[in-house]
GROMACS .gro file of N, CA, C and O in nm:
model
  428
    1LEU      N    1  -1.369  -1.118   0.610
    1LEU     CA    2  -1.401  -1.234   0.698
    1LEU      C    3  -1.413  -1.161   0.842
    1LEU      O    4  -1.488  -1.202   0.923
    2ALA      N    5  -1.315  -1.095   0.868
    2ALA     CA    6  -1.311  -1.031   0.992
    2ALA      C    7  -1.378  -0.894   1.018
    2ALA      O    8  -1.355  -0.808   1.091
    3SER      N    9  -1.490  -0.893   0.952
    3SER     CA   10  -1.568  -0.742   0.942
    3SER      C   11  -1.675  -0.742   1.058
    3SER      O   12  -1.726  -0.619   1.070
    4THR      N   13  -1.719  -0.853   1.112
    4THR     CA   14  -1.819  -0.828   1.207
    4THR      C   15  -1.749  -0.851   1.341
    4THR      O   16  -1.670  -0.930   1.359
    5ASP      N   17  -1.818  -0.795   1.451
    5ASP     CA   18  -1.771  -0.825   1.587
    5ASP      C   19  -1.770  -0.971   1.643
    5ASP      O   20  -1.665  -0.992   1.687
    6ASP      N   21  -1.866  -1.032   1.592
    6ASP     CA   22  -1.877  -1.197   1.640
    6ASP      C   23  -1.780  -1.260   1.558
    6ASP      O   24  -1.698  -1.348   1.625
    7THR      N   25  -1.740  -1.222   1.433
    7THR     CA   26  -1.640  -1.297   1.359
    7THR      C   27  -1.509  -1.270   1.420
    7THR      O   28  -1.418  -1.354   1.442
    8GLN      N   29  -1.488  -1.154   1.447
    8GLN     CA   30  -1.359  -1.100   1.493
    8GLN      C   31  -1.327  -1.174   1.646
    8GLN      O   32  -1.210  -1.221   1.661
    9VAL      N   33  -1.427  -1.194   1.729
    9VAL     CA   34  -1.396  -1.250   1.862
    9VAL      C   35  -1.377  -1.411   1.810
    9VAL      O   36  -1.289  -1.469   1.890
   10ALA      N   37  -1.463  -1.475   1.711
   10ALA     CA   38  -1.437  -1.597   1.706
   10ALA      C   39  -1.298  -1.629   1.634
   10ALA      O   40  -1.238  -1.732   1.686
   11ILE      N   41  -1.258  -1.544   1.557
   11ILE     CA   42  -1.115  -1.580   1.488
   11ILE      C   43  -1.013  -1.567   1.602
   11ILE      O   44  -0.926  -1.641   1.623
   12ALA      N   45  -1.027  -1.469   1.707
   12ALA     CA   46  -0.928  -1.450   1.826
   12ALA      C   47  -0.938  -1.578   1.895
   12ALA      O   48  -0.839  -1.641   1.951
   13LYS      N   49  -1.073  -1.596   1.938
   13LYS     CA   50  -1.096  -1.733   2.031
   13LYS      C   51  -1.040  -1.854   1.953
   13LYS      O   52  -0.975  -1.959   2.041
   14ALA      N   53  -1.021  -1.881   1.844
   14ALA     CA   54  -0.959  -1.984   1.764
   14ALA      C   55  -0.820  -1.985   1.784
   14ALA      O   56  -0.752  -2.081   1.717
   15GLY      N   57  -0.759  -1.897   1.828
   15GLY     CA   58  -0.605  -1.879   1.830
   15GLY      C   59  -0.542  -1.822   1.728
   15GLY      O   60  -0.429  -1.847   1.717
   16ALA      N   61  -0.595  -1.746   1.645
   16ALA     CA   62  -0.547  -1.705   1.518
   16ALA      C   63  -0.429  -1.581   1.525
   16ALA      O   64  -0.354  -1.561   1.426
   17ILE      N   65  -0.443  -1.500   1.642
   17ILE     CA   66  -0.384  -1.388   1.661
   17ILE      C   67  -0.221  -1.414   1.647
   17ILE      O   68  -0.147  -1.365   1.577
   18PRO      N   69  -0.193  -1.518   1.746
   18PRO     CA   70  -0.026  -1.538   1.746
   18PRO      C   71   0.033  -1.584   1.601
   18PRO      O   72   0.128  -1.525   1.557
   19PRO      N   73  -0.034  -1.676   1.534
   19PRO     CA   74   0.022  -1.702   1.409
   19PRO      C   75   0.014  -1.603   1.309
   19PRO      O   76   0.102  -1.573   1.232
   20LEU      N   77  -0.082  -1.516   1.312
   20LEU     CA   78  -0.103  -1.373   1.223
   20LEU      C   79   0.032  -1.291   1.259
   20LEU      O   80   0.099  -1.247   1.187
   21VAL      N   81   0.044  -1.265   1.392
   21VAL     CA   82   0.170  -1.175   1.419
   21VAL      C   83   0.304  -1.251   1.383
   21VAL      O   84   0.387  -1.188   1.331
   22ALA      N   85   0.319  -1.397   1.378
   22ALA     CA   86   0.444  -1.447   1.323
   22ALA      C   87   0.447  -1.416   1.161
   22ALA      O   88   0.549  -1.416   1.136
   23VAL      N   89   0.343  -1.408   1.105
   23VAL     CA   90   0.344  -1.373   0.952
   23VAL      C   91   0.420  -1.256   0.927
   23VAL      O   92   0.508  -1.223   0.832
   24LEU      N   93   0.405  -1.166   1.024
   24LEU     CA   94   0.453  -1.025   1.012
   24LEU      C   95   0.596  -1.020   1.021
   24LEU      O   96   0.664  -0.944   0.962
   25THR      N   97   0.663  -1.117   1.081
   25THR     CA   98   0.814  -1.120   1.081
   25THR      C   99   0.870  -1.223   1.000
   25THR      O  100   0.983  -1.199   0.966
   26SER      N  101   0.805  -1.315   0.956
   26SER     CA  102   0.861  -1.433   0.858
   26SER      C  103   0.783  -1.443   0.738
   26SER      O  104   0.830  -1.514   0.662
   27GLY      N  105   0.676  -1.386   0.713
   27GLY     CA  106   0.598  -1.404   0.586
   27GLY      C  107   0.667  -1.335   0.463
   27GLY      O  108   0.756  -1.241   0.469
   28ALA      N  109   0.628  -1.373   0.346
   28ALA     CA  110   0.639  -1.297   0.228
   28ALA      C  111   0.579  -1.165   0.230
   28ALA      O  112   0.488  -1.130   0.294
   29ALA      N  113   0.634  -1.082   0.145
   29ALA     CA  114   0.570  -0.932   0.142
   29ALA      C  115   0.432  -0.921   0.139
   29ALA      O  116   0.369  -0.832   0.202
   30VAL      N  117   0.372  -0.982   0.022
   30VAL     CA  118   0.237  -0.996   0.026
   30VAL      C  119   0.182  -1.033   0.145
   30VAL      O  120   0.063  -0.989   0.185
   31ALA      N  121   0.214  -1.142   0.195
   31ALA     CA  122   0.152  -1.216   0.311
   31ALA      C  123   0.151  -1.098   0.427
   31ALA      O  124   0.056  -1.085   0.506
   32LYS      N  125   0.266  -1.033   0.450
   32LYS     CA  126   0.270  -0.909   0.548
   32LYS      C  127   0.170  -0.816   0.530
   32LYS      O  128   0.108  -0.757   0.616
   33GLU      N  129   0.153  -0.775   0.401
   33GLU     CA  130   0.052  -0.674   0.371
   33GLU      C  131  -0.078  -0.719   0.402
   33GLU      O  132  -0.166  -0.618   0.489
   34LYS      N  133  -0.116  -0.824   0.389
   34LYS     CA  134  -0.257  -0.888   0.396
   34LYS      C  135  -0.271  -0.913   0.564
   34LYS      O  136  -0.374  -0.867   0.617
   35THR      N  137  -0.179  -0.953   0.636
   35THR     CA  138  -0.166  -0.975   0.765
   35THR      C  139  -0.190  -0.858   0.848
   35THR      O  140  -0.285  -0.845   0.933
   36ALA      N  141  -0.126  -0.743   0.813
   36ALA     CA  142  -0.145  -0.627   0.861
   36ALA      C  143  -0.288  -0.558   0.867
   36ALA      O  144  -0.346  -0.527   0.943
   37GLY      N  145  -0.358  -0.597   0.738
   37GLY     CA  146  -0.482  -0.566   0.727
   37GLY      C  147  -0.579  -0.641   0.815
   37GLY      O  148  -0.673  -0.588   0.864
   38VAL      N  149  -0.544  -0.769   0.817
   38VAL     CA  150  -0.644  -0.853   0.914
   38VAL      C  151  -0.634  -0.807   1.042
   38VAL      O  152  -0.719  -0.788   1.106
   39LEU      N  153  -0.500  -0.791   1.083
   39LEU     CA  154  -0.488  -0.747   1.231
   39LEU      C  155  -0.551  -0.615   1.247
   39LEU      O  156  -0.619  -0.589   1.362
   40GLY      N  157  -0.560  -0.533   1.161
   40GLY     CA  158  -0.639  -0.399   1.177
   40GLY      C  159  -0.795  -0.419   1.186
   40GLY      O  160  -0.857  -0.360   1.271
   41ASN      N  161  -0.831  -0.530   1.108
   41ASN     CA  162  -0.969  -0.559   1.110
   41ASN      C  163  -1.000  -0.611   1.266
   41ASN      O  164  -1.111  -0.586   1.321
   42LEU      N  165  -0.908  -0.699   1.296
   42LEU     CA  166  -0.939  -0.754   1.430
   42LEU      C  167  -0.940  -0.679   1.553
   42LEU      O  168  -0.999  -0.678   1.646
   43ALA      N  169  -0.866  -0.578   1.506
   43ALA     CA  170  -0.832  -0.467   1.618
   43ALA      C  171  -0.958  -0.376   1.648
   43ALA      O  172  -0.951  -0.288   1.739
   44ALA      N  173  -1.050  -0.372   1.547
   44ALA     CA  174  -1.183  -0.308   1.566
   44ALA      C  175  -1.249  -0.345   1.698
   44ALA      O  176  -1.334  -0.283   1.763
   45ASN      N  177  -1.236  -0.482   1.745
   45ASN     CA  178  -1.293  -0.528   1.851
   45ASN      C  179  -1.199  -0.494   1.981
   45ASN      O  180  -1.082  -0.549   1.981
   46ALA      N  181  -1.257  -0.444   2.077
   46ALA     CA  182  -1.173  -0.409   2.205
   46ALA      C  183  -1.098  -0.517   2.275
   46ALA      O  184  -0.984  -0.489   2.307
   47ALA      N  185  -1.170  -0.633   2.255
   47ALA     CA  186  -1.088  -0.720   2.361
   47ALA      C  187  -0.994  -0.799   2.281
   47ALA      O  188  -0.892  -0.836   2.334
   48ASN      N  189  -1.004  -0.774   2.140
   48ASN     CA  190  -0.878  -0.815   2.044
   48ASN      C  191  -0.762  -0.734   2.065
   48ASN      O  192  -0.650  -0.776   2.027
   49LYS      N  193  -0.781  -0.611   2.090
   49LYS     CA  194  -0.679  -0.506   2.109
   49LYS      C  195  -0.551  -0.562   2.185
   49LYS      O  196  -0.446  -0.549   2.150
   50ALA      N  197  -0.611  -0.599   2.315
   50ALA     CA  198  -0.511  -0.646   2.407
   50ALA      C  199  -0.439  -0.785   2.353
   50ALA      O  200  -0.303  -0.787   2.383
   51ALA      N  201  -0.520  -0.864   2.317
   51ALA     CA  202  -0.471  -0.980   2.250
   51ALA      C  203  -0.366  -0.976   2.146
   51ALA      O  204  -0.246  -1.028   2.141
   52ILE      N  205  -0.375  -0.874   2.069
   52ILE     CA  206  -0.286  -0.832   1.951
   52ILE      C  207  -0.150  -0.776   2.010
   52ILE      O  208  -0.044  -0.813   1.974
   53VAL      N  209  -0.176  -0.685   2.096
   53VAL     CA  210  -0.053  -0.644   2.163
   53VAL      C  211   0.026  -0.757   2.244
   53VAL      O  212   0.135  -0.739   2.236
   54ASN      N  213  -0.057  -0.811   2.317
   54ASN     CA  214   0.014  -0.913   2.390
   54ASN      C  215   0.086  -1.040   2.313
   54ASN      O  216   0.191  -1.091   2.345
   55ALA      N  217   0.036  -1.046   2.211
   55ALA     CA  218   0.091  -1.140   2.103
   55ALA      C  219   0.234  -1.084   2.023
   55ALA      O  220   0.302  -1.145   1.956
   56GLY      N  221   0.261  -0.964   2.070
   56GLY     CA  222   0.363  -0.885   2.023
   56GLY      C  223   0.389  -0.817   1.886
   56GLY      O  224   0.469  -0.814   1.807
   57ALA      N  225   0.240  -0.774   1.850
   57ALA     CA  226   0.219  -0.738   1.715
   57ALA      C  227   0.303  -0.584   1.690
   57ALA      O  228   0.325  -0.550   1.571
   58ILE      N  229   0.306  -0.502   1.778
   58ILE     CA  230   0.354  -0.374   1.772
   58ILE      C  231   0.489  -0.352   1.713
   58ILE      O  232   0.495  -0.284   1.597
   59PRO      N  233   0.593  -0.422   1.748
   59PRO     CA  234   0.734  -0.412   1.680
   59PRO      C  235   0.721  -0.451   1.549
   59PRO      O  236   0.763  -0.370   1.444
   60PRO      N  237   0.670  -0.553   1.507
   60PRO     CA  238   0.664  -0.594   1.364
   60PRO      C  239   0.586  -0.496   1.275
   60PRO      O  240   0.599  -0.474   1.168
   61LEU      N  241   0.470  -0.440   1.342
   61LEU     CA  242   0.384  -0.345   1.264
   61LEU      C  243   0.465  -0.212   1.239
   61LEU      O  244   0.458  -0.169   1.143
   62VAL      N  245   0.563  -0.176   1.346
   62VAL     CA  246   0.623  -0.060   1.334
   62VAL      C  247   0.745  -0.109   1.236
   62VAL      O  248   0.791   0.003   1.141
   63GLU      N  249   0.805  -0.200   1.229
   63GLU     CA  250   0.906  -0.236   1.121
   63GLU      C  251   0.837  -0.235   0.977
   63GLU      O  252   0.901  -0.191   0.901
   64LEU      N  253   0.720  -0.278   0.947
   64LEU     CA  254   0.642  -0.254   0.817
   64LEU      C  255   0.644  -0.104   0.801
   64LEU      O  256   0.646  -0.072   0.678
   65LEU      N  257   0.621  -0.025   0.909
   65LEU     CA  258   0.614   0.120   0.876
   65LEU      C  259   0.731   0.155   0.805
   65LEU      O  260   0.717   0.248   0.723
   66ALA      N  261   0.828   0.105   0.864
   66ALA     CA  262   0.961   0.158   0.820
   66ALA      C  263   1.025   0.096   0.688
   66ALA      O  264   1.084   0.162   0.606
   67SER      N  265   0.987  -0.039   0.677
   67SER     CA  266   1.046  -0.098   0.557
   67SER      C  267   0.964  -0.182   0.467
   67SER      O  268   1.012  -0.276   0.362
   68GLY      N  269   0.821  -0.175   0.489
   68GLY     CA  270   0.736  -0.256   0.402
   68GLY      C  271   0.708  -0.182   0.283
   68GLY      O  272   0.741  -0.081   0.258
   69THR      N  273   0.624  -0.272   0.207
   69THR     CA  274   0.570  -0.209   0.081
   69THR      C  275   0.482  -0.084   0.110
   69THR      O  276   0.456  -0.085   0.236
   70ILE      N  277   0.429  -0.027   0.040
   70ILE     CA  278   0.335   0.083   0.054
   70ILE      C  279   0.213   0.035   0.122
   70ILE      O  280   0.149   0.085   0.195
   71PHE      N  281   0.170  -0.084   0.065
   71PHE     CA  282   0.044  -0.150   0.115
   71PHE      C  283   0.064  -0.209   0.240
   71PHE      O  284  -0.033  -0.196   0.331
   72ALA      N  285   0.198  -0.257   0.286
   72ALA     CA  286   0.195  -0.307   0.407
   72ALA      C  287   0.213  -0.187   0.488
   72ALA      O  288   0.168  -0.197   0.617
   73LYS      N  289   0.280  -0.077   0.469
   73LYS     CA  290   0.275   0.043   0.555
   73LYS      C  291   0.129   0.109   0.590
   73LYS      O  292   0.105   0.139   0.694
   74GLU      N  293   0.064   0.090   0.472
   74GLU     CA  294  -0.082   0.139   0.490
   74GLU      C  295  -0.156   0.047   0.585
   74GLU      O  296  -0.227   0.107   0.693
   75GLY      N  297  -0.150  -0.080   0.568
   75GLY     CA  298  -0.221  -0.169   0.679
   75GLY      C  299  -0.141  -0.168   0.813
   75GLY      O  300  -0.228  -0.165   0.915
   76ALA      N  301  -0.017  -0.162   0.821
   76ALA     CA  302   0.028  -0.139   0.940
   76ALA      C  303  -0.021  -0.008   1.013
   76ALA      O  304  -0.032  -0.010   1.149
   77ALA      N  305  -0.015   0.109   0.945
   77ALA     CA  306  -0.066   0.242   1.019
   77ALA      C  307  -0.205   0.209   1.063
   77ALA      O  308  -0.248   0.278   1.160
   78ALA      N  309  -0.288   0.162   0.978
   78ALA     CA  310  -0.422   0.127   1.009
   78ALA      C  311  -0.442   0.042   1.137
   78ALA      O  312  -0.519   0.094   1.234
   79ALA      N  313  -0.367  -0.058   1.149
   79ALA     CA  314  -0.384  -0.148   1.255
   79ALA      C  315  -0.322  -0.062   1.404
   79ALA      O  316  -0.396  -0.076   1.491
   80LEU      N  317  -0.225  -0.003   1.374
   80LEU     CA  318  -0.171   0.066   1.484
   80LEU      C  319  -0.270   0.185   1.537
   80LEU      O  320  -0.293   0.212   1.652
   81ARG      N  321  -0.339   0.247   1.431
   81ARG     CA  322  -0.438   0.334   1.465
   81ARG      C  323  -0.550   0.279   1.553
   81ARG      O  324  -0.592   0.349   1.647
   82LYS      N  325  -0.597   0.163   1.515
   82LYS     CA  326  -0.705   0.105   1.590
   82LYS      C  327  -0.645   0.059   1.715
   82LYS      O  328  -0.719   0.069   1.827
   83LEU      N  329  -0.530   0.008   1.725
   83LEU     CA  330  -0.483  -0.026   1.864
   83LEU      C  331  -0.441   0.096   1.964
   83LEU      O  332  -0.480   0.085   2.070
   84ALA      N  333  -0.414   0.201   1.906
   84ALA     CA  334  -0.400   0.325   1.976
   84ALA      C  335  -0.521   0.369   2.032
   84ALA      O  336  -0.513   0.475   2.128
   85VAL      N  337  -0.638   0.324   2.009
   85VAL     CA  338  -0.768   0.370   2.064
   85VAL      C  339  -0.750   0.344   2.218
   85VAL      O  340  -0.818   0.400   2.299
   86ASN      N  341  -0.692   0.240   2.267
   86ASN     CA  342  -0.671   0.171   2.403
   86ASN      C  343  -0.550   0.283   2.447
   86ASN      O  344  -0.435   0.255   2.394
   87SER      N  345  -0.564   0.354   2.545
   87SER     CA  346  -0.488   0.455   2.596
   87SER      C  347  -0.362   0.348   2.652
   87SER      O  348  -0.221   0.415   2.640
   88ASP      N  349  -0.360   0.235   2.705
   88ASP     CA  350  -0.259   0.172   2.751
   88ASP      C  351  -0.144   0.128   2.619
   88ASP      O  352  -0.018   0.117   2.646
   89ASN      N  353  -0.217   0.101   2.510
   89ASN     CA  354  -0.132   0.070   2.392
   89ASN      C  355  -0.070   0.199   2.326
   89ASN      O  356   0.028   0.194   2.275
   90GLN      N  357  -0.109   0.313   2.365
   90GLN     CA  358  -0.055   0.447   2.299
   90GLN      C  359   0.110   0.459   2.347
   90GLN      O  360   0.194   0.471   2.250
   91ALA      N  361   0.133   0.419   2.488
   91ALA     CA  362   0.263   0.412   2.529
   91ALA      C  363   0.354   0.316   2.456
   91ALA      O  364   0.458   0.337   2.417
   92VAL      N  365   0.295   0.196   2.457
   92VAL     CA  366   0.358   0.101   2.392
   92VAL      C  367   0.388   0.102   2.255
   92VAL      O  368   0.515   0.105   2.206
   93ILE      N  369   0.312   0.197   2.185
   93ILE     CA  370   0.324   0.207   2.042
   93ILE      C  371   0.437   0.332   2.016
   93ILE      O  372   0.531   0.325   1.945
   94ALA      N  373   0.424   0.429   2.113
   94ALA     CA  374   0.531   0.537   2.108
   94ALA      C  375   0.689   0.475   2.140
   94ALA      O  376   0.767   0.511   2.102
   95ASP      N  377   0.665   0.380   2.250
   95ASP     CA  378   0.794   0.320   2.287
   95ASP      C  379   0.859   0.235   2.166
   95ASP      O  380   0.964   0.217   2.190
   96ALA      N  381   0.791   0.204   2.079
   96ALA     CA  382   0.834   0.100   1.979
   96ALA      C  383   0.876   0.175   1.877
   96ALA      O  384   0.917   0.120   1.759
   97ALA      N  385   0.882   0.324   1.888
   97ALA     CA  386   0.941   0.412   1.793
   97ALA      C  387   0.857   0.424   1.677
   97ALA      O  388   0.900   0.435   1.555
   98ALA      N  389   0.716   0.426   1.690
   98ALA     CA  390   0.618   0.421   1.571
   98ALA      C  391   0.610   0.571   1.503
   98ALA      O  392   0.565   0.585   1.399
   99ILE      N  393   0.637   0.656   1.596
   99ILE     CA  394   0.618   0.798   1.553
   99ILE      C  395   0.698   0.841   1.442
   99ILE      O  396   0.633   0.900   1.338
  100PRO      N  397   0.825   0.834   1.440
  100PRO     CA  398   0.900   0.871   1.318
  100PRO      C  399   0.846   0.822   1.160
  100PRO      O  400   0.818   0.888   1.091
  101PRO      N  401   0.842   0.685   1.165
  101PRO     CA  402   0.793   0.618   1.050
  101PRO      C  403   0.635   0.682   1.009
  101PRO      O  404   0.619   0.682   0.897
  102LEU      N  405   0.556   0.677   1.119
  102LEU     CA  406   0.423   0.752   1.081
  102LEU      C  407   0.446   0.885   1.023
  102LEU      O  408   0.365   0.909   0.917
  103VAL      N  409   0.539   0.968   1.084
  103VAL     CA  410   0.554   1.103   1.023
  103VAL      C  411   0.588   1.094   0.874
  103VAL      O  412   0.553   1.189   0.787
  104GLU      N  413   0.691   1.001   0.869
  104GLU     CA  414   0.748   0.986   0.748
  104GLU      C  415   0.628   0.955   0.629
  104GLU      O  416   0.638   0.979   0.510
  105LEU      N  417   0.540   0.881   0.650
  105LEU     CA  418   0.439   0.844   0.577
  105LEU      C  419   0.352   0.958   0.531
  105LEU      O  420   0.306   0.969   0.418
  106LEU      N  421   0.353   1.059   0.596
  106LEU     CA  422   0.286   1.200   0.563
  106LEU      C  423   0.356   1.280   0.478
  106LEU      O  424   0.297   1.367   0.416
  107ALA      N  425   0.488   1.238   0.457
  107ALA     CA  426   0.593   1.324   0.373
  107ALA      C  427   0.540   1.321   0.220
  107ALA      O  428   0.500   1.227   0.175
   0.00000   0.00000   0.00000
């Protein structure tokens, strides 16, 4: 669904990003896995990157890296990779202690 630029913008404009971020903190494990993937898809759009970060997605994505299922970790890492394309987000991601769990995924 969030695979085209127009659709990604429409989803964000509809206000979907804050509820998706909420799922990262309070949803079931499978919901967190899927939501991390959706946020990663939405983060492919430059305008959505700021909206995702402003909605507070980085800390719960980092938490998924540390304690989520393998699929949640994969989705969170992919979302953070897309968010890190924006240089302003790189410091936010590093400050959220994302680097140690990312390195752990490589082990």
